[in-house]
Short mmCIF file of C-alpha atoms in Angstrom, two decimals:
data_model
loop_
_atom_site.label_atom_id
_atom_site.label_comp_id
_atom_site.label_asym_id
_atom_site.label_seq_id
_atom_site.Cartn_x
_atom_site.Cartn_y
_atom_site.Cartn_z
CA UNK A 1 260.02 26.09 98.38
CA UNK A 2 260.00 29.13 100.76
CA UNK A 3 260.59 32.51 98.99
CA UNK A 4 260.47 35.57 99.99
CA UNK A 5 259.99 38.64 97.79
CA UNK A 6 261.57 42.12 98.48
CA UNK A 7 260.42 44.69 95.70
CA UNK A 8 256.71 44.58 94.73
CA UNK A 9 257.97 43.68 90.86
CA UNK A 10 259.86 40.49 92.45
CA UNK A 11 256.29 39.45 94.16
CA UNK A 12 254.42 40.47 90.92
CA UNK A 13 256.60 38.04 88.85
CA UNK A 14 255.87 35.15 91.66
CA UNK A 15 252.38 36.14 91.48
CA UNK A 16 252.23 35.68 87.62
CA UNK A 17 254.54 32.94 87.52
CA UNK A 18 252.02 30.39 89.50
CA UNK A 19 254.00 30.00 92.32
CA UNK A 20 251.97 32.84 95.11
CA UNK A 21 251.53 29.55 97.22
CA UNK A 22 255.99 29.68 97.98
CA UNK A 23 255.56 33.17 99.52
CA UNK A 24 256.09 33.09 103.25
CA UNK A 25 257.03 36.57 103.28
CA UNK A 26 257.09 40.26 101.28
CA UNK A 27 258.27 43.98 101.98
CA UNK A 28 255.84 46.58 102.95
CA UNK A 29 254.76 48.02 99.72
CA UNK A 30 254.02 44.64 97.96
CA UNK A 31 250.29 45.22 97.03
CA UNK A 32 249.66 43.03 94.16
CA UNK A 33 247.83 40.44 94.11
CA UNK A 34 245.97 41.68 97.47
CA UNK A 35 244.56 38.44 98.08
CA UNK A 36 247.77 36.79 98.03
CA UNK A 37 249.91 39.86 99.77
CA UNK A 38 247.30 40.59 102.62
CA UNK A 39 247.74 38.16 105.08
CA UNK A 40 251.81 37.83 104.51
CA UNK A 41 254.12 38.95 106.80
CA UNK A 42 255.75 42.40 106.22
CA UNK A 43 258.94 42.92 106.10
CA UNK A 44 260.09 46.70 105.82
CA UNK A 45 259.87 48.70 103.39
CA UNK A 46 262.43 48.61 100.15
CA UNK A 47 265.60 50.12 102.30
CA UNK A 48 264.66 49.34 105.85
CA UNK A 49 264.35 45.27 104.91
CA UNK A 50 264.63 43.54 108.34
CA UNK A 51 267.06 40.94 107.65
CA UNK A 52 266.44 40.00 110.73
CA UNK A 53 263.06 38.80 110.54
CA UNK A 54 263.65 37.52 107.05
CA UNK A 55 266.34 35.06 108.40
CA UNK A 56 264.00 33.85 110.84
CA UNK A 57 261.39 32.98 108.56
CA UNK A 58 264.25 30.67 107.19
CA UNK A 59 263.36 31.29 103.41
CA UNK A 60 265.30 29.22 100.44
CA UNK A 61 265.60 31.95 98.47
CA UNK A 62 265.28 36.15 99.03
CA UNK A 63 264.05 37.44 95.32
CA UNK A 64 265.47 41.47 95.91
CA UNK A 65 266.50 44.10 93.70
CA UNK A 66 269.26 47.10 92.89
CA UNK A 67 266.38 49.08 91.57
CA UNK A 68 266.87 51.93 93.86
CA UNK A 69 269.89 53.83 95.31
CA UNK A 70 271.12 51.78 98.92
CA UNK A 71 269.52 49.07 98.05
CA UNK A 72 273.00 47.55 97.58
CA UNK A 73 273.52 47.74 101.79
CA UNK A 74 270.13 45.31 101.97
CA UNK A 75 271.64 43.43 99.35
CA UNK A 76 274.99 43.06 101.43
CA UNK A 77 273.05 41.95 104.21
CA UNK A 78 271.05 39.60 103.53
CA UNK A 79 274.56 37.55 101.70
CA UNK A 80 276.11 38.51 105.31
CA UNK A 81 273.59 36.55 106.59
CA UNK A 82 274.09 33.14 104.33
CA UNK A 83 270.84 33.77 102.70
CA UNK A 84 270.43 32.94 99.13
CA UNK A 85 269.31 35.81 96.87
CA UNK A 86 268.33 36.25 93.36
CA UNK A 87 269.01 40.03 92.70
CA UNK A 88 267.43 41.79 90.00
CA UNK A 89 268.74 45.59 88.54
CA UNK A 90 266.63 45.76 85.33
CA UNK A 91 267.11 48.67 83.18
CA UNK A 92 265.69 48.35 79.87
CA UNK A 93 262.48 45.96 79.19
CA UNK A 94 264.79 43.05 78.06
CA UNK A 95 266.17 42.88 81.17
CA UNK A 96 262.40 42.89 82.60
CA UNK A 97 262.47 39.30 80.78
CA UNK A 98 265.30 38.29 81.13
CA UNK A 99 264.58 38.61 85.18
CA UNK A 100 261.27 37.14 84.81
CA UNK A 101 263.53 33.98 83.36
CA UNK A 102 266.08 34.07 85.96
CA UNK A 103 263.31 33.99 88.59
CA UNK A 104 261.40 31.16 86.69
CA UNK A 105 264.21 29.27 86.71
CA UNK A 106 264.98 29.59 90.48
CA UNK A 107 261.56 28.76 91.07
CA UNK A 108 261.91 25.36 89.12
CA UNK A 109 258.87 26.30 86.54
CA UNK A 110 261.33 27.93 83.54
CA UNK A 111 258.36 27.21 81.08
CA UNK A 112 256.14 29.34 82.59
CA UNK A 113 259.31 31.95 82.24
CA UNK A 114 258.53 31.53 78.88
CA UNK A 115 255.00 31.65 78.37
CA UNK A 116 255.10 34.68 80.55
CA UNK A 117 257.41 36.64 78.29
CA UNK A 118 255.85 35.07 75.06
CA UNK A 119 252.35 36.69 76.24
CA UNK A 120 253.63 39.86 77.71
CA UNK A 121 255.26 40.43 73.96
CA UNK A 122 252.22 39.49 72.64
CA UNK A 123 250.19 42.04 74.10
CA UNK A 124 252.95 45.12 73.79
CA UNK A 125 253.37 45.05 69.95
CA UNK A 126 255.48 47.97 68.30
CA UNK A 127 253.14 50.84 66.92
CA UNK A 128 255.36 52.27 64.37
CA UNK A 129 256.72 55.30 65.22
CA UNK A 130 255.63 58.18 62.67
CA UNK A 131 257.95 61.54 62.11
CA UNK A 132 255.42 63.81 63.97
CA UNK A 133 254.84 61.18 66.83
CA UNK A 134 253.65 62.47 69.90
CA UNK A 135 256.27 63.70 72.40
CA UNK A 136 255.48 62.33 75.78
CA UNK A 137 256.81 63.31 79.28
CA UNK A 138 256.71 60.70 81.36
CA UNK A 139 256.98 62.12 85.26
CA UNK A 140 258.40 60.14 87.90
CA UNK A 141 258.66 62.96 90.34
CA UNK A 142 256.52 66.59 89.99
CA UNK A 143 259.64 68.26 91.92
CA UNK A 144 261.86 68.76 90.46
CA UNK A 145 260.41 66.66 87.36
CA UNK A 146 262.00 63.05 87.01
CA UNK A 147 261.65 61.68 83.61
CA UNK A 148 263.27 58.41 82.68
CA UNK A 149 265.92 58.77 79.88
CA UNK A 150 267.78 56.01 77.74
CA UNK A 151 268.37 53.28 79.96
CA UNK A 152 264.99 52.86 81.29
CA UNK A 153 262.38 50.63 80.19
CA UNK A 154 259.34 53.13 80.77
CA UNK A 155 261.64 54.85 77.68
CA UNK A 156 261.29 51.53 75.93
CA UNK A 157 256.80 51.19 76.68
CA UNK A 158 257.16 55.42 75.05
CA UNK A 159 258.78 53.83 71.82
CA UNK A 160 256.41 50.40 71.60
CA UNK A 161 253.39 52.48 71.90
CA UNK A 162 254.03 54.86 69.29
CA UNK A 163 255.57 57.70 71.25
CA UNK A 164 258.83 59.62 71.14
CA UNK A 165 260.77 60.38 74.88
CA UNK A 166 262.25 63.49 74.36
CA UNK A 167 265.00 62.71 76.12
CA UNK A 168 265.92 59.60 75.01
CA UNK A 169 269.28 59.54 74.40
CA UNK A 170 270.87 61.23 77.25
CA UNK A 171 272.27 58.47 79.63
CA UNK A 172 271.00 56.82 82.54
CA UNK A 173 268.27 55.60 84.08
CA UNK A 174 266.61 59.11 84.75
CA UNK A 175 267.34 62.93 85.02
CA UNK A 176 265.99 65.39 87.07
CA UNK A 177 264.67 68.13 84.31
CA UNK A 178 264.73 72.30 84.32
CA UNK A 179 261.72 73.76 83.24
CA UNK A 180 263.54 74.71 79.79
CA UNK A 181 264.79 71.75 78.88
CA UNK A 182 260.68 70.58 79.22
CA UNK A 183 259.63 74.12 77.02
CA UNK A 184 262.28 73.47 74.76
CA UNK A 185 261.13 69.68 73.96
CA UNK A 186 257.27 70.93 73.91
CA UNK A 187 256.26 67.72 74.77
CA UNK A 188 252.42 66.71 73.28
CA UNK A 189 251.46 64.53 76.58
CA UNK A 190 252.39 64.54 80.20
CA UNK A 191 252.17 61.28 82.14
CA UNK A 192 252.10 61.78 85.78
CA UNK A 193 253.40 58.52 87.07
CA UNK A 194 254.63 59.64 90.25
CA UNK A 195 256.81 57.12 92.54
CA UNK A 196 255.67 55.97 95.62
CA UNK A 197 252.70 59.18 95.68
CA UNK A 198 248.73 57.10 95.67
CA UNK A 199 246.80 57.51 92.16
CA UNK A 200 244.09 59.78 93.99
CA UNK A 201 246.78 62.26 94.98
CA UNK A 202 248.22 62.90 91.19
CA UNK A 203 247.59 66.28 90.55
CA UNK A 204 247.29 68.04 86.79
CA UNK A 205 247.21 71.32 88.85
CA UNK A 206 250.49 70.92 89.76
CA UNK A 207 251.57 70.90 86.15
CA UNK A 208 249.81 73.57 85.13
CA UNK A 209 250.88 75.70 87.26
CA UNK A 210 254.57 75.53 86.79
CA UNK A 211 256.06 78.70 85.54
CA UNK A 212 256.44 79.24 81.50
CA UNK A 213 254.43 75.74 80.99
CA UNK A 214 251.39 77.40 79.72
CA UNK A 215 253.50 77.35 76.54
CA UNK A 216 253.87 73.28 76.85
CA UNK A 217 251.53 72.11 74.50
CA UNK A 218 250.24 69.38 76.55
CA UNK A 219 249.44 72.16 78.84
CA UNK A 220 248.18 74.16 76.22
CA UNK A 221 245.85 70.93 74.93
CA UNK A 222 245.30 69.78 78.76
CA UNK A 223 246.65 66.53 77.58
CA UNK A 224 247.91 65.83 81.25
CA UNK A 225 246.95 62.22 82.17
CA UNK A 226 247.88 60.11 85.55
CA UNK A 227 248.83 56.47 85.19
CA UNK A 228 249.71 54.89 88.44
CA UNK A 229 252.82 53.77 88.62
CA UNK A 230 251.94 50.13 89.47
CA UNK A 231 251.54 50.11 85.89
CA UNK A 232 254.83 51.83 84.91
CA UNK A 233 257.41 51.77 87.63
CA UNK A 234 257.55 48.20 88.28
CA UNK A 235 259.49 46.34 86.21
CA UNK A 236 257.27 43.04 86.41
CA UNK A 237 253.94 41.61 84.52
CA UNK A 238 252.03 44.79 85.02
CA UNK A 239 253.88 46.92 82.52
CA UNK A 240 251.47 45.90 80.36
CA UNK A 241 249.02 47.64 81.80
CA UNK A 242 250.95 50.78 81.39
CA UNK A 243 251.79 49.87 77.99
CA UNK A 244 248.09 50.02 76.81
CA UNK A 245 247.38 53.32 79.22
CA UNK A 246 250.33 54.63 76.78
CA UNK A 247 249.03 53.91 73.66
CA UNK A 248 246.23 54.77 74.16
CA UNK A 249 246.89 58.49 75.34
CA UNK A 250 249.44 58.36 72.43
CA UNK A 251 247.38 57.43 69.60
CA UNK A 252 244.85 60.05 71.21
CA UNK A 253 247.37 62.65 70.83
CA UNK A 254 248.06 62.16 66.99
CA UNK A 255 244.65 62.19 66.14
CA UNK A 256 244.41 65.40 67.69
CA UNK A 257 247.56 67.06 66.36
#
């Protein structure tokens, strides 16, 4: 089967699903695994997808995504072109499994689906959730700040690992935030986990020196911590990852307050 993978959570899933060998072709920021990504042919990035190209590598399926705004014009493309796609728009981490099932199954191997989810549940389990829980802010974007709200499943990784998202219940997948809704919530822990920015370029100084947030008392308790968002972002195998890097800054948090 020839697959190719546009979204790095799409190639992920592939990756983890056994079935790296039916990749004949991924987008430009597919990084993971690096020994199966490296010497693939790029595509484009996420919304400049060469359809083009991808028809001509004359795939049997195109594993893409909704994940971002215009990713529906790709989207129309590629079905303009008679290519057969398996489109993924997860928003809260059931719908991370779910997809991982719906790609299993196109891929023939629906077992591994399974076993995938079955371990990836295995190593999230719910940390109860205590009244004074640590408040965490969890930054997509340092300006303005991007936090995810209710229909997000980096909301959904706060709440396993113990944590409360502040913003929780307002809709959508995210929300640009003003500096007092952020001083109002006081949030306990900042988690840069900026989009599309390189681990080595997080910066807490940035935080810090946002106006009035001296009074934040993550700030106050420099309990501002970068996770890259490989581990957060992507709505694939590798949320694990960021699970753990979550509790663990949470249950450091507690102990401390």
């Amino acid at each position: 089967m020839r697959v190719i993978s546009h979204t790095c959570s799409n190639t992920e899933i592939v990756c983890a699903l056994g079935c790296a060998d039916f990749l004949v072709g991924v987008d430009d920021d597919s990084d993971f695994p690096p020994e199966v990504v490296t010497p693939l042919p790029k595509l484009g990035r996420d919304l400049s997808l060469d359809v083009a190209r991808v028809r001509e590598l004359a795939p049997d399926l195109v594993l893409t995504s909704l994940t971002l705004p215009g990713h529906q014009k790709i989207v129309d493309e590629l079905n303009a072109s008679g290519l057969r796609t398996l489109v993924c728009e997860p928003l809260r981490l059931d719908d991370v499994y779910t997809d991982i099932e719906r790609i299993a199954d196109a891929l023939g191997v629906p077992e591994r689906g399974a076993d995938l989810i079955a371990r990836m549940r295995a190593a999230m389990p719910p940390v109860p959730v205590a009244p004074d829980a640590p408040r965490v802010l969890l930054e997509w974007w340092p300006k303005p700040v991007i936090a995810p709200t209710r229909d997000s499943w980096a909301t959904d990784l706060v709440t396993l690992a113990g944590g409360v998202n502040p913003w929780e219940t307002l809709a959508g997948k995210s929300q640009p935030l003003t500096d007092e809704q952020v001083l109002d919530a006081r949030p306990d822990v900042v988690v840069m986990a900026w989009c599309g920015v390189p681990l080595h370029n997080y910066r807490a100084d940035i935080v810090r020196r946002r106006p009035g947030w001296d009074a934040v008392p993550a700030v106050r308790a420099d309990r501002i911590h970068a996770v890259t968002e490989a581990f957060l972002g992507r709505p694939g195998p590798r949320l694990v990852e960021g699970y753990r890097a979550l509790r663990e800054l949470i249950a450091a948090a507690a102990a401390r307050t």
